[in-house]
Amino acid sequence: MKFFLDTANVEEIRQATSLGLIDGVTTNPSLVAKEGRPFDELIHEICEVVQGPVSAEVVSTEANAMIKEGRSLAEIHEHVVVKCPLIREGLKATRVLADEGIRVNVTLCFSPTQALLAAKAGAAYISPFVGRLDDISYDGMDLIGQILAIYQNYGFPTEVLVASIRHPKHILDAALMGADVATLPYKAFDAMFNHPLTDKGLAAFLADWEEARETVAPEAVEA
Ligand code: E4P
């Protein structure tokens, strides 16, 4: 399972990648807007830091404009994956860009039949938004299961990138289902490390060691 980080914040990306556990990054216009930096320069820097796929989203809504935008995004860095919204024009652009060898992440997917269309358009990734479905009382993870089943039935190479993740339970469910990628807000990634029994256990090990230090490591005590 690949972990992408769902942020455009370079400091978060540096911190997470320094752990050696991050395979890529996803951004969207809202995340980029928060950073208040020139777009191309920001995306280039993120690509250099992560050295893996970095999704950068088009903001046009008409296919020809999306294609033009997608081509210029792909020129920013070899790691750029062009993100297109799951609308008719977006899939039309996806087909053209994919045929040119540009990887496309089709975003804003909320139904299994939308995901089927994206796979047929040649998307490299499909991004179903689980948290936003949960927010309106649907089970976002049900959608992941349905897409995985459909893609498996027909051998589509499109990778299922679980997006709009809110907490580690989403990540656990995605992993149990065999999703290809989870894109994680920094907070959810960070939360995965924590367990009170780990902290308690480590504190006890270190306290026991300290107490027996003169016997088990006399050379350390002498020094
Ligand atoms: C995915 O690529 C999107 O950027 C993201 O996961 C959306 O998440 P949100 O619903 O928390 O905004």
JSON list of N, CA and C in Angstrom, two decimals, residues 92-131:
[
{"chain": "A", "resi": 92, "resn": "LYS", "atom": "N", "xyz": [-12.87, 13.68, -20.88]},
{"chain": "A", "resi": 92, "resn": "LYS", "atom": "CA", "xyz": [-12.42, 13.90, -22.26]},
{"chain": "A", "resi": 92, "resn": "LYS", "atom": "C", "xyz": [-10.95, 14.30, -22.26]},
{"chain": "A", "resi": 93, "resn": "ALA", "atom": "N", "xyz": [-10.59, 15.20, -21.36]},
{"chain": "A", "resi": 93, "resn": "ALA", "atom": "CA", "xyz": [-9.19, 15.64, -21.23]},
{"chain": "A", "resi": 93, "resn": "ALA", "atom": "C", "xyz": [-8.31, 14.49, -20.76]},
{"chain": "A", "resi": 94, "resn": "THR", "atom": "N", "xyz": [-8.83, 13.68, -19.86]},
{"chain": "A", "resi": 94, "resn": "THR", "atom": "CA", "xyz": [-8.06, 12.53, -19.33]},
{"chain": "A", "resi": 94, "resn": "THR", "atom": "C", "xyz": [-7.65, 11.61, -20.46]},
{"chain": "A", "resi": 95, "resn": "ARG", "atom": "N", "xyz": [-8.61, 11.31, -21.35]},
{"chain": "A", "resi": 95, "resn": "ARG", "atom": "CA", "xyz": [-8.32, 10.41, -22.48]},
{"chain": "A", "resi": 95, "resn": "ARG", "atom": "C", "xyz": [-7.16, 10.94, -23.33]},
{"chain": "A", "resi": 96, "resn": "VAL", "atom": "N", "xyz": [-7.22, 12.25, -23.64]},
{"chain": "A", "resi": 96, "resn": "VAL", "atom": "CA", "xyz": [-6.19, 12.85, -24.50]},
{"chain": "A", "resi": 96, "resn": "VAL", "atom": "C", "xyz": [-4.84, 12.85, -23.79]},
{"chain": "A", "resi": 97, "resn": "LEU", "atom": "N", "xyz": [-4.83, 13.30, -22.52]},
{"chain": "A", "resi": 97, "resn": "LEU", "atom": "CA", "xyz": [-3.56, 13.38, -21.78]},
{"chain": "A", "resi": 97, "resn": "LEU", "atom": "C", "xyz": [-2.97, 11.98, -21.58]},
{"chain": "A", "resi": 98, "resn": "ALA", "atom": "N", "xyz": [-3.83, 11.01, -21.24]},
{"chain": "A", "resi": 98, "resn": "ALA", "atom": "CA", "xyz": [-3.34, 9.63, -21.03]},
{"chain": "A", "resi": 98, "resn": "ALA", "atom": "C", "xyz": [-2.73, 9.08, -22.32]},
{"chain": "A", "resi": 99, "resn": "ASP", "atom": "N", "xyz": [-3.36, 9.37, -23.45]},
{"chain": "A", "resi": 99, "resn": "ASP", "atom": "CA", "xyz": [-2.83, 8.89, -24.73]},
{"chain": "A", "resi": 99, "resn": "ASP", "atom": "C", "xyz": [-1.47, 9.53, -25.06]},
{"chain": "A", "resi": 100, "resn": "GLU", "atom": "N", "xyz": [-1.22, 10.70, -24.47]},
{"chain": "A", "resi": 100, "resn": "GLU", "atom": "CA", "xyz": [0.09, 11.36, -24.67]},
{"chain": "A", "resi": 100, "resn": "GLU", "atom": "C", "xyz": [1.12, 10.87, -23.65]},
{"chain": "A", "resi": 101, "resn": "GLY", "atom": "N", "xyz": [0.70, 9.96, -22.77]},
{"chain": "A", "resi": 101, "resn": "GLY", "atom": "CA", "xyz": [1.64, 9.42, -21.77]},
{"chain": "A", "resi": 101, "resn": "GLY", "atom": "C", "xyz": [1.70, 10.25, -20.50]},
{"chain": "A", "resi": 102, "resn": "ILE", "atom": "N", "xyz": [0.75, 11.18, -20.34]},
{"chain": "A", "resi": 102, "resn": "ILE", "atom": "CA", "xyz": [0.70, 11.99, -19.10]},
{"chain": "A", "resi": 102, "resn": "ILE", "atom": "C", "xyz": [-0.22, 11.28, -18.11]},
{"chain": "A", "resi": 103, "resn": "ARG", "atom": "N", "xyz": [0.29, 11.05, -16.90]},
{"chain": "A", "resi": 103, "resn": "ARG", "atom": "CA", "xyz": [-0.53, 10.34, -15.90]},
{"chain": "A", "resi": 103, "resn": "ARG", "atom": "C", "xyz": [-1.61, 11.29, -15.34]},
{"chain": "A", "resi": 104, "resn": "VAL", "atom": "N", "xyz": [-2.83, 10.77, -15.23]},
{"chain": "A", "resi": 104, "resn": "VAL", "atom": "CA", "xyz": [-3.94, 11.59, -14.73]},
{"chain": "A", "resi": 104, "resn": "VAL", "atom": "C", "xyz": [-4.57, 10.94, -13.50]},
{"chain": "A", "resi": 105, "resn": "ASN", "atom": "N", "xyz": [-4.78, 11.78, -12.48]},
{"chain": "A", "resi": 105, "resn": "ASN", "atom": "CA", "xyz": [-5.52, 11.39, -11.28]},
{"chain": "A", "resi": 105, "resn": "ASN", "atom": "C", "xyz": [-6.91, 12.01, -11.41]},
{"chain": "A", "resi": 106, "resn": "VAL", "atom": "N", "xyz": [-7.93, 11.18, -11.57]},
{"chain": "A", "resi": 106, "resn": "VAL", "atom": "CA", "xyz": [-9.30, 11.72, -11.70]},
{"chain": "A", "resi": 106, "resn": "VAL", "atom": "C", "xyz": [-9.89, 11.87, -10.30]},
{"chain": "A", "resi": 107, "resn": "THR", "atom": "N", "xyz": [-10.25, 13.11, -10.00]},
{"chain": "A", "resi": 107, "resn": "THR", "atom": "CA", "xyz": [-10.63, 13.46, -8.63]},
{"chain": "A", "resi": 107, "resn": "THR", "atom": "C", "xyz": [-12.12, 13.78, -8.51]},
{"chain": "A", "resi": 108, "resn": "LEU", "atom": "N", "xyz": [-12.56, 13.91, -7.25]},
{"chain": "A", "resi": 108, "resn": "LEU", "atom": "CA", "xyz": [-13.97, 14.20, -6.95]},
{"chain": "A", "resi": 108, "resn": "LEU", "atom": "C", "xyz": [-14.87, 13.06, -7.42]},
{"chain": "A", "resi": 109, "resn": "CYS", "atom": "N", "xyz": [-14.46, 11.83, -7.11]},
{"chain": "A", "resi": 109, "resn": "CYS", "atom": "CA", "xyz": [-15.27, 10.65, -7.44]},
{"chain": "A", "resi": 109, "resn": "CYS", "atom": "C", "xyz": [-16.14, 10.28, -6.25]},
{"chain": "A", "resi": 110, "resn": "PHE", "atom": "N", "xyz": [-17.45, 10.14, -6.49]},
{"chain": "A", "resi": 110, "resn": "PHE", "atom": "CA", "xyz": [-18.38, 9.82, -5.42]},
{"chain": "A", "resi": 110, "resn": "PHE", "atom": "C", "xyz": [-19.27, 8.62, -5.73]},
{"chain": "A", "resi": 111, "resn": "SER", "atom": "N", "xyz": [-19.05, 7.95, -6.89]},
{"chain": "A", "resi": 111, "resn": "SER", "atom": "CA", "xyz": [-19.88, 6.77, -7.19]},
{"chain": "A", "resi": 111, "resn": "SER", "atom": "C", "xyz": [-19.05, 5.74, -7.96]},
{"chain": "A", "resi": 112, "resn": "PRO", "atom": "N", "xyz": [-19.43, 4.45, -7.86]},
{"chain": "A", "resi": 112, "resn": "PRO", "atom": "CA", "xyz": [-18.66, 3.41, -8.54]},
{"chain": "A", "resi": 112, "resn": "PRO", "atom": "C", "xyz": [-18.75, 3.51, -10.06]},
{"chain": "A", "resi": 113, "resn": "THR", "atom": "N", "xyz": [-19.87, 4.00, -10.56]},
{"chain": "A", "resi": 113, "resn": "THR", "atom": "CA", "xyz": [-19.98, 4.12, -12.03]},
{"chain": "A", "resi": 113, "resn": "THR", "atom": "C", "xyz": [-19.14, 5.29, -12.55]},
{"chain": "A", "resi": 114, "resn": "GLN", "atom": "N", "xyz": [-18.99, 6.33, -11.74]},
{"chain": "A", "resi": 114, "resn": "GLN", "atom": "CA", "xyz": [-18.04, 7.40, -12.12]},
{"chain": "A", "resi": 114, "resn": "GLN", "atom": "C", "xyz": [-16.63, 6.81, -12.21]},
{"chain": "A", "resi": 115, "resn": "ALA", "atom": "N", "xyz": [-16.29, 5.95, -11.25]},
{"chain": "A", "resi": 115, "resn": "ALA", "atom": "CA", "xyz": [-14.95, 5.34, -11.24]},
{"chain": "A", "resi": 115, "resn": "ALA", "atom": "C", "xyz": [-14.74, 4.44, -12.45]},
{"chain": "A", "resi": 116, "resn": "LEU", "atom": "N", "xyz": [-15.80, 3.78, -12.88]},
{"chain": "A", "resi": 116, "resn": "LEU", "atom": "CA", "xyz": [-15.72, 2.92, -14.09]},
{"chain": "A", "resi": 116, "resn": "LEU", "atom": "C", "xyz": [-15.43, 3.80, -15.32]},
{"chain": "A", "resi": 117, "resn": "LEU", "atom": "N", "xyz": [-16.10, 4.93, -15.40]},
{"chain": "A", "resi": 117, "resn": "LEU", "atom": "CA", "xyz": [-15.85, 5.85, -16.53]},
{"chain": "A", "resi": 117, "resn": "LEU", "atom": "C", "xyz": [-14.40, 6.33, -16.53]},
{"chain": "A", "resi": 118, "resn": "ALA", "atom": "N", "xyz": [-13.89, 6.67, -15.34]},
{"chain": "A", "resi": 118, "resn": "ALA", "atom": "CA", "xyz": [-12.52, 7.18, -15.25]},
{"chain": "A", "resi": 118, "resn": "ALA", "atom": "C", "xyz": [-11.51, 6.13, -15.70]},
{"chain": "A", "resi": 119, "resn": "ALA", "atom": "N", "xyz": [-11.74, 4.88, -15.31]},
{"chain": "A", "resi": 119, "resn": "ALA", "atom": "CA", "xyz": [-10.83, 3.80, -15.71]},
{"chain": "A", "resi": 119, "resn": "ALA", "atom": "C", "xyz": [-10.85, 3.65, -17.23]},
{"chain": "A", "resi": 120, "resn": "LYS", "atom": "N", "xyz": [-12.05, 3.71, -17.81]},
{"chain": "A", "resi": 120, "resn": "LYS", "atom": "CA", "xyz": [-12.16, 3.58, -19.27]},
{"chain": "A", "resi": 120, "resn": "LYS", "atom": "C", "xyz": [-11.51, 4.76, -20.00]},
{"chain": "A", "resi": 121, "resn": "ALA", "atom": "N", "xyz": [-11.45, 5.92, -19.31]},
{"chain": "A", "resi": 121, "resn": "ALA", "atom": "CA", "xyz": [-10.81, 7.09, -19.93]},
{"chain": "A", "resi": 121, "resn": "ALA", "atom": "C", "xyz": [-9.28, 7.03, -19.82]},
{"chain": "A", "resi": 122, "resn": "GLY", "atom": "N", "xyz": [-8.77, 6.02, -19.11]},
{"chain": "A", "resi": 122, "resn": "GLY", "atom": "CA", "xyz": [-7.31, 5.86, -19.04]},
{"chain": "A", "resi": 122, "resn": "GLY", "atom": "C", "xyz": [-6.66, 6.52, -17.83]},
{"chain": "A", "resi": 123, "resn": "ALA", "atom": "N", "xyz": [-7.47, 6.78, -16.77]},
{"chain": "A", "resi": 123, "resn": "ALA", "atom": "CA", "xyz": [-6.89, 7.40, -15.57]},
{"chain": "A", "resi": 123, "resn": "ALA", "atom": "C", "xyz": [-5.83, 6.49, -14.95]},
{"chain": "A", "resi": 124, "resn": "ALA", "atom": "N", "xyz": [-4.75, 7.11, -14.48]},
{"chain": "A", "resi": 124, "resn": "ALA", "atom": "CA", "xyz": [-3.73, 6.35, -13.75]},
{"chain": "A", "resi": 124, "resn": "ALA", "atom": "C", "xyz": [-4.21, 6.10, -12.32]},
{"chain": "A", "resi": 125, "resn": "TYR", "atom": "N", "xyz": [-4.94, 7.09, -11.76]},
{"chain": "A", "resi": 125, "resn": "TYR", "atom": "CA", "xyz": [-5.49, 6.98, -10.40]},
{"chain": "A", "resi": 125, "resn": "TYR", "atom": "C", "xyz": [-6.94, 7.45, -10.42]},
{"chain": "A", "resi": 126, "resn": "ILE", "atom": "N", "xyz": [-7.75, 6.84, -9.55]},
{"chain": "A", "resi": 126, "resn": "ILE", "atom": "CA", "xyz": [-9.09, 7.38, -9.27]},
{"chain": "A", "resi": 126, "resn": "ILE", "atom": "C", "xyz": [-9.12, 7.78, -7.80]},
{"chain": "A", "resi": 127, "resn": "SER", "atom": "N", "xyz": [-9.64, 8.99, -7.53]},
{"chain": "A", "resi": 127, "resn": "SER", "atom": "CA", "xyz": [-9.69, 9.48, -6.15]},
{"chain": "A", "resi": 127, "resn": "SER", "atom": "C", "xyz": [-11.12, 9.55, -5.62]},
{"chain": "A", "resi": 128, "resn": "PRO", "atom": "N", "xyz": [-11.60, 8.48, -4.97]},
{"chain": "A", "resi": 128, "resn": "PRO", "atom": "CA", "xyz": [-12.91, 8.53, -4.30]},
{"chain": "A", "resi": 128, "resn": "PRO", "atom": "C", "xyz": [-12.74, 9.22, -2.94]},
{"chain": "A", "resi": 129, "resn": "PHE", "atom": "N", "xyz": [-13.67, 10.14, -2.62]},
{"chain": "A", "resi": 129, "resn": "PHE", "atom": "CA", "xyz": [-13.58, 10.96, -1.40]},
{"chain": "A", "resi": 129, "resn": "PHE", "atom": "C", "xyz": [-14.41, 10.33, -0.28]},
{"chain": "A", "resi": 130, "resn": "VAL", "atom": "N", "xyz": [-13.79, 9.56, 0.58]},
{"chain": "A", "resi": 130, "resn": "VAL", "atom": "CA", "xyz": [-14.56, 8.83, 1.60]},
{"chain": "A", "resi": 130, "resn": "VAL", "atom": "C", "xyz": [-15.11, 9.73, 2.70]},
{"chain": "A", "resi": 131, "resn": "GLY", "atom": "N", "xyz": [-14.30, 10.68, 3.18]},
{"chain": "A", "resi": 131, "resn": "GLY", "atom": "CA", "xyz": [-14.75, 11.54, 4.29]},
{"chain": "A", "resi": 131, "resn": "GLY", "atom": "C", "xyz": [-15.95, 12.39, 3.91]}
]
